[in-house]
Every structure is written in C-alpha cells, then in structure tokens.
PDB file of N, CA and C in Angstrom:
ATOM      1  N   UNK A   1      47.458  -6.916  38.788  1.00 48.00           N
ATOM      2  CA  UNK A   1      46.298  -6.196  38.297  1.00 48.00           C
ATOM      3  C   UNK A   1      45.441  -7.151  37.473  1.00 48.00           C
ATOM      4  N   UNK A   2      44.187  -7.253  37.370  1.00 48.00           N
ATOM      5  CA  UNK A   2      42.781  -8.360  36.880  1.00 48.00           C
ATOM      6  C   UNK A   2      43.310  -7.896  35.571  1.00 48.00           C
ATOM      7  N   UNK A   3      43.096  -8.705  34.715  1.00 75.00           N
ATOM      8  CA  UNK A   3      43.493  -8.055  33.273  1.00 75.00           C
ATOM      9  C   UNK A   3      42.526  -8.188  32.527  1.00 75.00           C
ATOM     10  N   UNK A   4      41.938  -9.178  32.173  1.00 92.00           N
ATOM     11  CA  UNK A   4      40.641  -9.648  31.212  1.00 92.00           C
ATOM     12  C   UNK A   4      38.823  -9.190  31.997  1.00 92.00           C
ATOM     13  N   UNK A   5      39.261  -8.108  32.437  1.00 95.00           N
ATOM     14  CA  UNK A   5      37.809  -7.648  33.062  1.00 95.00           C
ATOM     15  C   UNK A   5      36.516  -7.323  32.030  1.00 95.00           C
ATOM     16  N   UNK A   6      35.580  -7.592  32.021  1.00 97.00           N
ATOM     17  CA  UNK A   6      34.355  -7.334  31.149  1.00 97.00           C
ATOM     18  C   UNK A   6      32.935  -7.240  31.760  1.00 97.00           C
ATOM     19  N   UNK A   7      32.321  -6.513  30.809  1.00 96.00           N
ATOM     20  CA  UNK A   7      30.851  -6.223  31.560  1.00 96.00           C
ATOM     21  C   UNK A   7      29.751  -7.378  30.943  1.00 96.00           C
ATOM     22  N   UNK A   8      29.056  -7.943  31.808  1.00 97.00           N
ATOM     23  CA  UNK A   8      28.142  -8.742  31.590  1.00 97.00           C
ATOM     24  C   UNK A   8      27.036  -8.955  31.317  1.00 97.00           C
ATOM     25  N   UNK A   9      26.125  -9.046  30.617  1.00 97.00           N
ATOM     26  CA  UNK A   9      24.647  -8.439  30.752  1.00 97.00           C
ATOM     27  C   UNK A   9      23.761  -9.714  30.203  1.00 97.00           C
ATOM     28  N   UNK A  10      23.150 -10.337  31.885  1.00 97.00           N
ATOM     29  CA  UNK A  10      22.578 -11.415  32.092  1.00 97.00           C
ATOM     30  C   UNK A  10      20.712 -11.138  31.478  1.00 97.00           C
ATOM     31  N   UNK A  11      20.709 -12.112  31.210  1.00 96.00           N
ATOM     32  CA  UNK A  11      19.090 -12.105  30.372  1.00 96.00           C
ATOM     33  C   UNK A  11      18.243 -11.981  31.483  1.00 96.00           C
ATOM     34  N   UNK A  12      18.392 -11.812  32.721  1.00 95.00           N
ATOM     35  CA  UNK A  12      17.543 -10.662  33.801  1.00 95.00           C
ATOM     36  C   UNK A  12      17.831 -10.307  34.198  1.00 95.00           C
ATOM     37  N   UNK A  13      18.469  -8.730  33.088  1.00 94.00           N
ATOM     38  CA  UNK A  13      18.463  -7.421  33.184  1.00 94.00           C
ATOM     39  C   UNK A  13      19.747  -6.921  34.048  1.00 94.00           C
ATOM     40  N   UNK A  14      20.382  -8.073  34.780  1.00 95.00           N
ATOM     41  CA  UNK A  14      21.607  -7.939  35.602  1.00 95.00           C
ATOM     42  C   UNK A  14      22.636  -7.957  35.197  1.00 95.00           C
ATOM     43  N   UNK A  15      23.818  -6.466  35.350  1.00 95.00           N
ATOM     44  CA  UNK A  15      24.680  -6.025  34.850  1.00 95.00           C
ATOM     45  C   UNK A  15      26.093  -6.696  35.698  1.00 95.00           C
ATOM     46  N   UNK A  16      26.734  -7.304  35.297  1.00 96.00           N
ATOM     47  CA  UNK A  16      27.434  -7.463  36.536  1.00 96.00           C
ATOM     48  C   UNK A  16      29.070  -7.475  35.602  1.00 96.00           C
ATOM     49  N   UNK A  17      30.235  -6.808  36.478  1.00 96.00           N
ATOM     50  CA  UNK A  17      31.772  -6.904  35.997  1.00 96.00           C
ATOM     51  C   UNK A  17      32.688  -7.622  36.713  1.00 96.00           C
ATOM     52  N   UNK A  18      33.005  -8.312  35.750  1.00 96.00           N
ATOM     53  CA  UNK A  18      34.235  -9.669  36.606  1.00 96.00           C
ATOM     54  C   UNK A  18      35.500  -9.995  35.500  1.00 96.00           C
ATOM     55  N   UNK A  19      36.340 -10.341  36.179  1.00 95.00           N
ATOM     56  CA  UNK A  19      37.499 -11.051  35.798  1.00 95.00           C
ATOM     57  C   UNK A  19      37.166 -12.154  35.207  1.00 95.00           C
ATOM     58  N   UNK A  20      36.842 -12.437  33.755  1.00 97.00           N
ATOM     59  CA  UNK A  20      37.034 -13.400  32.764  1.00 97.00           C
ATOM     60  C   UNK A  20      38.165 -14.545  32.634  1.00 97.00           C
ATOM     61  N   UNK A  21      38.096 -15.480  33.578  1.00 96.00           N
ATOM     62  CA  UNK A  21      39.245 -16.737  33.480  1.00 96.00           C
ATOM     63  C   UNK A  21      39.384 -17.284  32.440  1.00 96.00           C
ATOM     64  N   UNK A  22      38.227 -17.919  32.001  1.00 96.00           N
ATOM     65  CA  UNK A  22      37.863 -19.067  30.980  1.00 96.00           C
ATOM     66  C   UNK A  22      36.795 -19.029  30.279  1.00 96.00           C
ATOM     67  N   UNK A  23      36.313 -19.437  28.886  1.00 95.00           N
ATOM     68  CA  UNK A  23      35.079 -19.495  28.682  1.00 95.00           C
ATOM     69  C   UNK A  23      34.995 -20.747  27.331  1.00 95.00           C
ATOM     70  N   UNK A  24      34.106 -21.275  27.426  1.00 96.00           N
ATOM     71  CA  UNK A  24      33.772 -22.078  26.321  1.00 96.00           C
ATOM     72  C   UNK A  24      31.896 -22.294  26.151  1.00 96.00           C
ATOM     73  N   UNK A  25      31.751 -23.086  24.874  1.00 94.00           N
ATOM     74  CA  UNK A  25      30.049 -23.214  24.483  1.00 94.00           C
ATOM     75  C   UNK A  25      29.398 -23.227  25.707  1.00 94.00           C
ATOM     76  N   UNK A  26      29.573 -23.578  26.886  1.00 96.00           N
ATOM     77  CA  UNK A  26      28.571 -23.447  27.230  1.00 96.00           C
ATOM     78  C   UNK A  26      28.829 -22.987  29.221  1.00 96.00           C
ATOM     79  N   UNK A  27      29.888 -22.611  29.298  1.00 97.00           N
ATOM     80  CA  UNK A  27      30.181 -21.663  30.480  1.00 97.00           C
ATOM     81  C   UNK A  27      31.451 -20.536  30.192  1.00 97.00           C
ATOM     82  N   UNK A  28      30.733 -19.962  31.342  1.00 97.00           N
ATOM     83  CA  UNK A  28      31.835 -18.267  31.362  1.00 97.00           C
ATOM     84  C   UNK A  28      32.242 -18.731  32.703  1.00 97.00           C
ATOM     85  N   UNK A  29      33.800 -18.313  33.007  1.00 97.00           N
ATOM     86  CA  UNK A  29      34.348 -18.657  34.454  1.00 97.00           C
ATOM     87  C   UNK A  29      34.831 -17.305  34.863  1.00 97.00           C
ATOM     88  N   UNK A  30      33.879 -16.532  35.910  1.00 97.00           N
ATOM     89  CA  UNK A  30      34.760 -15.444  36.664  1.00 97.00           C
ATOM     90  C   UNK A  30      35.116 -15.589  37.746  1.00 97.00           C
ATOM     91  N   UNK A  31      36.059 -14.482  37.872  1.00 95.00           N
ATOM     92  CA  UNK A  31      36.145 -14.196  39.855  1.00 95.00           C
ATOM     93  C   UNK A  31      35.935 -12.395  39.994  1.00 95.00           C
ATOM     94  N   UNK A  32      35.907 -12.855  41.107  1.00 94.00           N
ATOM     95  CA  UNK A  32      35.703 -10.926  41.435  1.00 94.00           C
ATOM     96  C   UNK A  32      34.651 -10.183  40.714  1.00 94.00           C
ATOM     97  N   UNK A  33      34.022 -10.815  40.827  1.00 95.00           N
ATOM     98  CA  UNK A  33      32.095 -10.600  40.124  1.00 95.00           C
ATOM     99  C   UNK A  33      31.256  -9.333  41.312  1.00 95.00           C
ATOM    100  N   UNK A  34      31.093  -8.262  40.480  1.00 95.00           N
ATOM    101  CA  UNK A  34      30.638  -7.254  41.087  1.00 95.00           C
ATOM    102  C   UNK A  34      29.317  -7.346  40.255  1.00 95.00           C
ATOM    103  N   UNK A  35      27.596  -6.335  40.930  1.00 95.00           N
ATOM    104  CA  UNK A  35      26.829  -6.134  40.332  1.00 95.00           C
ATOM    105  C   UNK A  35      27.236  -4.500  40.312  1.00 95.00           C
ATOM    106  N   UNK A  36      26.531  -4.126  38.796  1.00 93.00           N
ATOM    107  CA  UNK A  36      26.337  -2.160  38.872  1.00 93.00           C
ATOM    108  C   UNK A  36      25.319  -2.263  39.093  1.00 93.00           C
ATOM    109  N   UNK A  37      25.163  -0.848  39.943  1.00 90.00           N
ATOM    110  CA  UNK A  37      23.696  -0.939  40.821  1.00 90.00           C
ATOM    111  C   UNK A  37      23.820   0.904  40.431  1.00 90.00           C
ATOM    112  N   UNK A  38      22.540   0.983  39.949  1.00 86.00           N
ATOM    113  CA  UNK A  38      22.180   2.445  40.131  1.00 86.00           C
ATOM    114  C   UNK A  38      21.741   3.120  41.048  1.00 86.00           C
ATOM    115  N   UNK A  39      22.410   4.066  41.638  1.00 84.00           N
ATOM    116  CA  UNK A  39      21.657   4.705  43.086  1.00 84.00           C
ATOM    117  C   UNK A  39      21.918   5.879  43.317  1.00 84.00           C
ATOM    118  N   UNK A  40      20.821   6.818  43.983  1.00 82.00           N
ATOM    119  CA  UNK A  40      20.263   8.237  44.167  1.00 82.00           C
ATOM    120  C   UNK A  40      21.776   8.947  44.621  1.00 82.00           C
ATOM    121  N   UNK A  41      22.556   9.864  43.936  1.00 81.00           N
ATOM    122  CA  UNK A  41      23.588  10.631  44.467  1.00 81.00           C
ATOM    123  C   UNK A  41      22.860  11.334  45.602  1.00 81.00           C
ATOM    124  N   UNK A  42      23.962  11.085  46.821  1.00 80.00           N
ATOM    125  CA  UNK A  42      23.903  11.895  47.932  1.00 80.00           C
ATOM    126  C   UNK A  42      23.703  13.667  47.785  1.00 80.00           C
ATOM    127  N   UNK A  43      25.012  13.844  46.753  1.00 83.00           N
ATOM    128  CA  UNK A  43      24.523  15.576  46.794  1.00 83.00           C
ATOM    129  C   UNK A  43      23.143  15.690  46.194  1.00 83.00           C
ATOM    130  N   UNK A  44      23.191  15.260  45.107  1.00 83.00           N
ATOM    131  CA  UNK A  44      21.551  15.141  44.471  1.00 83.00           C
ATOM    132  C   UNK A  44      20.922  14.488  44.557  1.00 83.00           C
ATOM    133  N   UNK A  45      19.573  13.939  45.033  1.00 79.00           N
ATOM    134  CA  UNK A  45      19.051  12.744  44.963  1.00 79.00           C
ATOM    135  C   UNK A  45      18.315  12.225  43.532  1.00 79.00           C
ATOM    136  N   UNK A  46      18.142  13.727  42.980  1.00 81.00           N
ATOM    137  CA  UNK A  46      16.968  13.140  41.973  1.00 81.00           C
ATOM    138  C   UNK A  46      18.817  12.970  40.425  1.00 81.00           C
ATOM    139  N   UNK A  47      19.602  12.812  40.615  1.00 83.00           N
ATOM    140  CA  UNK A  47      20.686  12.824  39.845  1.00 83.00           C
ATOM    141  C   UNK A  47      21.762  11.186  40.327  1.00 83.00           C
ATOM    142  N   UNK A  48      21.333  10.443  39.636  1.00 84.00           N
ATOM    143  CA  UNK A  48      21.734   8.908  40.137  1.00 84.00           C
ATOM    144  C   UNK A  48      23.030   8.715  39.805  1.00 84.00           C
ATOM    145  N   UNK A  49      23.630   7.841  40.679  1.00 83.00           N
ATOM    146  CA  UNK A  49      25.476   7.631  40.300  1.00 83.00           C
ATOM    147  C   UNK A  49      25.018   5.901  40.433  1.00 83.00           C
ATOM    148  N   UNK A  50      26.635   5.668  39.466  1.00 85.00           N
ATOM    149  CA  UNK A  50      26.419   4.346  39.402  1.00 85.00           C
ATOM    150  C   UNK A  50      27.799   3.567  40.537  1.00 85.00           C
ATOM    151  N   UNK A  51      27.367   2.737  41.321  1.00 86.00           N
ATOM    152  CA  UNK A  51      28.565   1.800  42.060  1.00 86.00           C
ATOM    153  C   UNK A  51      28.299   0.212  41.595  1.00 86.00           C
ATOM    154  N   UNK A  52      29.535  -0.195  42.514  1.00 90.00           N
ATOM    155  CA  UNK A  52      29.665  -1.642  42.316  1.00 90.00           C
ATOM    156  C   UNK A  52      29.038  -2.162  43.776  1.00 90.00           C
ATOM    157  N   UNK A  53      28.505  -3.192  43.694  1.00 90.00           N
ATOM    158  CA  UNK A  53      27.969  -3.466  44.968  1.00 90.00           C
ATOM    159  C   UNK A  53      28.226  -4.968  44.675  1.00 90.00           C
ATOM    160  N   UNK A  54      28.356  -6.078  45.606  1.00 90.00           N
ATOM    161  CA  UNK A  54      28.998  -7.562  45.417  1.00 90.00           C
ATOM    162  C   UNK A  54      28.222  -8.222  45.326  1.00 90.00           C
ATOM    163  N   UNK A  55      28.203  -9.177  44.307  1.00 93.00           N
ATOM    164  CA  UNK A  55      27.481 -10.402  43.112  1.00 93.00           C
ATOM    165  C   UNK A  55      27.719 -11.576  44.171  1.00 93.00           C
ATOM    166  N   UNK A  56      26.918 -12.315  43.764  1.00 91.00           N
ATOM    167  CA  UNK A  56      26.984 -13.682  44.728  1.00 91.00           C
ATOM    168  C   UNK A  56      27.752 -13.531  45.990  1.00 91.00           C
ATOM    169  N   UNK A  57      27.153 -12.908  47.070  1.00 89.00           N
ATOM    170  CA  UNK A  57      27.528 -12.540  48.409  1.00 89.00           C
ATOM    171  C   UNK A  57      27.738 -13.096  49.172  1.00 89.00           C
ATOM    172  N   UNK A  58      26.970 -14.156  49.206  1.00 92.00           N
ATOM    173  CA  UNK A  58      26.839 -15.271  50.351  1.00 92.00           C
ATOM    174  C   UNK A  58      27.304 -16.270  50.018  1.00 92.00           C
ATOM    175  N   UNK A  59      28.298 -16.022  48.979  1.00 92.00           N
ATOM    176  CA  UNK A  59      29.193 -17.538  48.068  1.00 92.00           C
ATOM    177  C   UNK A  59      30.322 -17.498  48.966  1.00 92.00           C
ATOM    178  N   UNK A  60      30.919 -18.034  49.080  1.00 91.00           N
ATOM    179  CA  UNK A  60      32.735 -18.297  49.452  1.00 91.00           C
ATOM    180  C   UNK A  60      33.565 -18.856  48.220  1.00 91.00           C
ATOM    181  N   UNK A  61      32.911 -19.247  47.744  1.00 91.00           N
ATOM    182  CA  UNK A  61      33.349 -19.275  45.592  1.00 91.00           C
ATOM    183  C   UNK A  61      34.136 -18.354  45.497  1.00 91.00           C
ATOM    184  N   UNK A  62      35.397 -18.751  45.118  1.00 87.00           N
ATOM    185  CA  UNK A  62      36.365 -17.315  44.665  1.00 87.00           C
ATOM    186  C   UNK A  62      36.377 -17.385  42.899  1.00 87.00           C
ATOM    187  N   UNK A  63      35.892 -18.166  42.800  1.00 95.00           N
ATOM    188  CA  UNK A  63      35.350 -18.516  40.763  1.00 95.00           C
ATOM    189  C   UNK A  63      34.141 -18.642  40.938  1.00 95.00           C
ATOM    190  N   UNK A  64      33.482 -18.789  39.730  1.00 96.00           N
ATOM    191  CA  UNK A  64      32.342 -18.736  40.065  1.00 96.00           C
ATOM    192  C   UNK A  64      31.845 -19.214  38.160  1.00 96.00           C
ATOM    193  N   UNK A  65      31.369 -20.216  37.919  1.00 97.00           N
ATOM    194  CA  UNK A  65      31.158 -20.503  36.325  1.00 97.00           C
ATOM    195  C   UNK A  65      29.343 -20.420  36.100  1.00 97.00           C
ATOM    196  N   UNK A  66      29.262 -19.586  35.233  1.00 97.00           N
ATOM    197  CA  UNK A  66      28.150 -19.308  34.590  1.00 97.00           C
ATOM    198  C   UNK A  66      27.449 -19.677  33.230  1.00 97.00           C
ATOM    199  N   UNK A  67      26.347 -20.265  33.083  1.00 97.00           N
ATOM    200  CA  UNK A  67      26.220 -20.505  32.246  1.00 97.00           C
ATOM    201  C   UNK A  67      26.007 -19.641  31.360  1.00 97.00           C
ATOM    202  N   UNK A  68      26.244 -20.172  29.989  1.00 96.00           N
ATOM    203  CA  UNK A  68      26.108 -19.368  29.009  1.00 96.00           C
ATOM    204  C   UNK A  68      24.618 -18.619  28.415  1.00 96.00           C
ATOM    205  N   UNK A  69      24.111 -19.552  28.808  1.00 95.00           N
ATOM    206  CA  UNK A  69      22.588 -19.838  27.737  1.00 95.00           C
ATOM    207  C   UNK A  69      21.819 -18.565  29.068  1.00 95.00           C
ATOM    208  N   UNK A  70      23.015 -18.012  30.266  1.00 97.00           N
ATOM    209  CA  UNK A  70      22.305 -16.687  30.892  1.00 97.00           C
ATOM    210  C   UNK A  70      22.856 -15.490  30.801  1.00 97.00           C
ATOM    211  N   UNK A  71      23.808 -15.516  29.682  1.00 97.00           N
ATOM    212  CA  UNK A  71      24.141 -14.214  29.475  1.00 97.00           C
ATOM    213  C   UNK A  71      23.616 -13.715  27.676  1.00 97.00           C
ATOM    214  N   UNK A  72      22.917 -12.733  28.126  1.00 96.00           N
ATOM    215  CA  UNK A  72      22.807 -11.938  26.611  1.00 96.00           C
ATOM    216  C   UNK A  72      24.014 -11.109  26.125  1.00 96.00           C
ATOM    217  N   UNK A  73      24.850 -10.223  26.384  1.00 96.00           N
ATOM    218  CA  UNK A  73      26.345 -10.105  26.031  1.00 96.00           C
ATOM    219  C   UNK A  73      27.463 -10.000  26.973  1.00 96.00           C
ATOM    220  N   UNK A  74      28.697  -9.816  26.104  1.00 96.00           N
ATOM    221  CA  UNK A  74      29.834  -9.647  27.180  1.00 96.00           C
ATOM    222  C   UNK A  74      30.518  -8.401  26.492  1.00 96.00           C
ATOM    223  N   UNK A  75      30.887  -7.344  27.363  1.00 96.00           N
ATOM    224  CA  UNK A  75      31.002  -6.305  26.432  1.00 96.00           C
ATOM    225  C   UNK A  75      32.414  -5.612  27.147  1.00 96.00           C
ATOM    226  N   UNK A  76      33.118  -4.848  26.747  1.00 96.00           N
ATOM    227  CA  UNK A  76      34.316  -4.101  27.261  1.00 96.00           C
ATOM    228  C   UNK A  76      34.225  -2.974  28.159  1.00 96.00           C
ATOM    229  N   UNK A  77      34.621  -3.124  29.552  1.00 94.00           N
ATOM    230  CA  UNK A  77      33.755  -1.578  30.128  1.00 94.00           C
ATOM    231  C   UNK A  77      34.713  -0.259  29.985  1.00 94.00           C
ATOM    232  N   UNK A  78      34.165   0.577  30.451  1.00 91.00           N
ATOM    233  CA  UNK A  78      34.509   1.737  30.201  1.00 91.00           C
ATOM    234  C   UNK A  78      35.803   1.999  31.098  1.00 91.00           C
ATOM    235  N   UNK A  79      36.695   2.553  30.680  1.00 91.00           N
ATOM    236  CA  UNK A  79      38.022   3.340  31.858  1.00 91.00           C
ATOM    237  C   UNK A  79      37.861   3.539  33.142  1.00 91.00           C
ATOM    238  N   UNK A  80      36.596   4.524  33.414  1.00 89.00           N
ATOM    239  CA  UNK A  80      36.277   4.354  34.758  1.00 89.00           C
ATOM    240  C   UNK A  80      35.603   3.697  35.190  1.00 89.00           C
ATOM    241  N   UNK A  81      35.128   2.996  34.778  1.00 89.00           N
ATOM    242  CA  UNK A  81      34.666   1.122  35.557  1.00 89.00           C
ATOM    243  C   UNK A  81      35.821   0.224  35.928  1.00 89.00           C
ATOM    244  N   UNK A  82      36.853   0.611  35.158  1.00 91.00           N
ATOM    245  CA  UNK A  82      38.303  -0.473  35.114  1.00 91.00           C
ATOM    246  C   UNK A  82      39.256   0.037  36.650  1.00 91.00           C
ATOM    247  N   UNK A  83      38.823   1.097  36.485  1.00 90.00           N
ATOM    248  CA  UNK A  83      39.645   1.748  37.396  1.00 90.00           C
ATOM    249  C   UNK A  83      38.901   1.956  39.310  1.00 90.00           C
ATOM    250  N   UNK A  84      37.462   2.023  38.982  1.00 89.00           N
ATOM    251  CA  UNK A  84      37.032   1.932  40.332  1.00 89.00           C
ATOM    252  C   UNK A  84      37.348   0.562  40.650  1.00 89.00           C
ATOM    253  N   UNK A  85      36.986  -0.505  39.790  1.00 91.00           N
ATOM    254  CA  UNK A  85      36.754  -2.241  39.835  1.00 91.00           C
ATOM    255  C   UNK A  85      38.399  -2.118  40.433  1.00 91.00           C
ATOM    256  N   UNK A  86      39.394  -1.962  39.803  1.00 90.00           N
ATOM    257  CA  UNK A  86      40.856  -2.344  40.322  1.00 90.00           C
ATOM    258  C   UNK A  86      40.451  -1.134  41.883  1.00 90.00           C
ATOM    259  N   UNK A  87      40.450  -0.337  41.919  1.00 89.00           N
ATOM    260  CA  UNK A  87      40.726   0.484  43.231  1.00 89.00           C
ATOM    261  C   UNK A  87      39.743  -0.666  44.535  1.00 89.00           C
ATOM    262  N   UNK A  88      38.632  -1.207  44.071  1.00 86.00           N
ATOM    263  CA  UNK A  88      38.097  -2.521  44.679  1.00 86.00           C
ATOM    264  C   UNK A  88      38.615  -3.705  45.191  1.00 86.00           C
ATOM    265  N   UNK A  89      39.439  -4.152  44.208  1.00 84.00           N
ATOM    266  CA  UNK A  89      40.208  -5.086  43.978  1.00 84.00           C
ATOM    267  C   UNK A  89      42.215  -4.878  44.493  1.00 84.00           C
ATOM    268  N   UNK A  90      41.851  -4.160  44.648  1.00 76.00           N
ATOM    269  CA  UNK A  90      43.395  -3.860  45.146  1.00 76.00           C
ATOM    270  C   UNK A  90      44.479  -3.821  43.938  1.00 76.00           C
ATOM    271  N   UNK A  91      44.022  -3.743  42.747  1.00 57.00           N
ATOM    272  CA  UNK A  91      44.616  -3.242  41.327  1.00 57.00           C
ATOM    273  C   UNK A  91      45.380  -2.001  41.200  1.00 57.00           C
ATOM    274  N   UNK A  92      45.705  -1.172  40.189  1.00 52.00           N
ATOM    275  CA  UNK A  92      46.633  -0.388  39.641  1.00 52.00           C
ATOM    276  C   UNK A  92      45.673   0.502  39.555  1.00 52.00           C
ATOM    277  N   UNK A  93      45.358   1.871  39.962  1.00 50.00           N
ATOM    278  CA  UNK A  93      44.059   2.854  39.609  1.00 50.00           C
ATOM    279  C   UNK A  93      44.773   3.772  38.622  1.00 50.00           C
ATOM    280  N   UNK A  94      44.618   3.385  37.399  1.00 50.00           N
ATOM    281  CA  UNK A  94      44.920   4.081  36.418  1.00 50.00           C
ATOM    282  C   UNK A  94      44.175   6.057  36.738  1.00 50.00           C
ATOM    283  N   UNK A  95      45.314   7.047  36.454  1.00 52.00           N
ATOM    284  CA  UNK A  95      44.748   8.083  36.256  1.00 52.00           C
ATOM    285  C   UNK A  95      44.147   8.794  35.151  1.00 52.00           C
ATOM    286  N   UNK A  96      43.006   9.252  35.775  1.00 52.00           N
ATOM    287  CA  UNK A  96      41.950   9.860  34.749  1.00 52.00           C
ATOM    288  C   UNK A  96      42.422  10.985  33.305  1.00 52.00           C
ATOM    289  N   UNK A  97      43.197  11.139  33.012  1.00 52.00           N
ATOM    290  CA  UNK A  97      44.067  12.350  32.039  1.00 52.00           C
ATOM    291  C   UNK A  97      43.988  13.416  32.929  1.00 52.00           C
ATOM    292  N   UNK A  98      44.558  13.732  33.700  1.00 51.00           N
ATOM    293  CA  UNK A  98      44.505  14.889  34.295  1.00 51.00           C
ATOM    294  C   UNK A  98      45.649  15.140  34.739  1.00 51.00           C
ATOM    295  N   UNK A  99      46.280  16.333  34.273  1.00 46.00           N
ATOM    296  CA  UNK A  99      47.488  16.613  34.517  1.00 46.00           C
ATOM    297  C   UNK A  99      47.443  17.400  35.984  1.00 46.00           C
ATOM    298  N   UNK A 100      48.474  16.614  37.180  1.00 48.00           N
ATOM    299  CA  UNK A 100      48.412  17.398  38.704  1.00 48.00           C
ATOM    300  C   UNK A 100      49.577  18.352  38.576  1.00 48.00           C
ATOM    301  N   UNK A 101      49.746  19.605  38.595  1.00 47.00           N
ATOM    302  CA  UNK A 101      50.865  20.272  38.318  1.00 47.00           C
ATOM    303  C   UNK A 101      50.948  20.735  40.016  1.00 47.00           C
ATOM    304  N   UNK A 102      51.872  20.428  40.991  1.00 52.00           N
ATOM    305  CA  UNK A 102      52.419  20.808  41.928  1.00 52.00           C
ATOM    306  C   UNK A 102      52.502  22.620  41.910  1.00 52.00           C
ATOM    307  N   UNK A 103      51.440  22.657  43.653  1.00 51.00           N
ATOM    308  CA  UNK A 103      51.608  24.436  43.732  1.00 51.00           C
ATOM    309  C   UNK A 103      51.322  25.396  42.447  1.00 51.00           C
ATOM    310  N   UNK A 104      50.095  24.674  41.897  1.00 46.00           N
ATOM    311  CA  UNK A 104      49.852  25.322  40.865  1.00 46.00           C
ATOM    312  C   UNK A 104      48.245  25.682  41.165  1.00 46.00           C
TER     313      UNK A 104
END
C-alpha cells in the first residue's frame, strides 16, 4: 500500500496526488502522480464530482522529480482521496465507517 501520499498544489492552479519518495530544497520526487479534475456528475450535471484523471501521461517515468520553486503547497488529503487513489493503485481500500450488518 503507497504510504506517504499527499496533495499538491502547483503555482498553475494544478492539483495533483502522488506518492512522496523524496524531497529536498529544491525537488519533490513522486510516483503515481494523478491530476483532480472537476467534472459534471452524470446523475446531475449542474452538481460536479471530483476524479483522478493521470498526470504526465505521455511519460513512461515511473518517478517523476519536480521542482520545488512549482509547487505552492503540499498538503494531507482527505480519507476518501486515500482510498479512491489506493483502489487506483491497486492499494488497501480502506472502509468508509460503515457498519455492513449481514441480512439486515
């Protein structure tokens, strides 16, 4: 399971979540670099859902080092970002608190 996952938020405006390898003054090293992309829910259109859609696409880079001086923060994402990103990734899909009570 990716363990050091974080959300990124590049100084144009691009949100993107990856697996944090390495970082020092003046690069960030990920892999498994997704962009969040906001887009029109199917049942609703005018009611937007958010997905992951894939960051540097046309790379064959399985790392990928970024400079620093292009990210404005690095921030912790939310549970269900951790959990779609691993269900992506072939990770552990942590369950949501929801108790399944069998034939109930």
């Amino acid at each position: 399971m990716a363990q050091n996952i974080k959300l990124i938020k590049l100084l144009n405006g691009q949100d993107i979540m990856a697996e944090v390898i390495s970082q020092n003054d003046k690069t960030i090293r990920i892999k498994n670099a997704v962009a969040i992309v906001v887009v029109p829910s199917r049942a609703d259109p005018k009611t937007p859902s958010v997905g992951l859609a894939p960051w540097a696409e046309f790379s064959d880079d399985k790392e990928i080092d970024v400079a620093s001086f292009h990210i404005m923060c690095i921030m912790n994402p939310i549970k269900e970002f951790i959990s779609q990103y691993n269900a992506v990734f072939g990770g552990i899909v942590m369950p949501q608190n929801k108790l399944i009570i069998p034939g109930a």
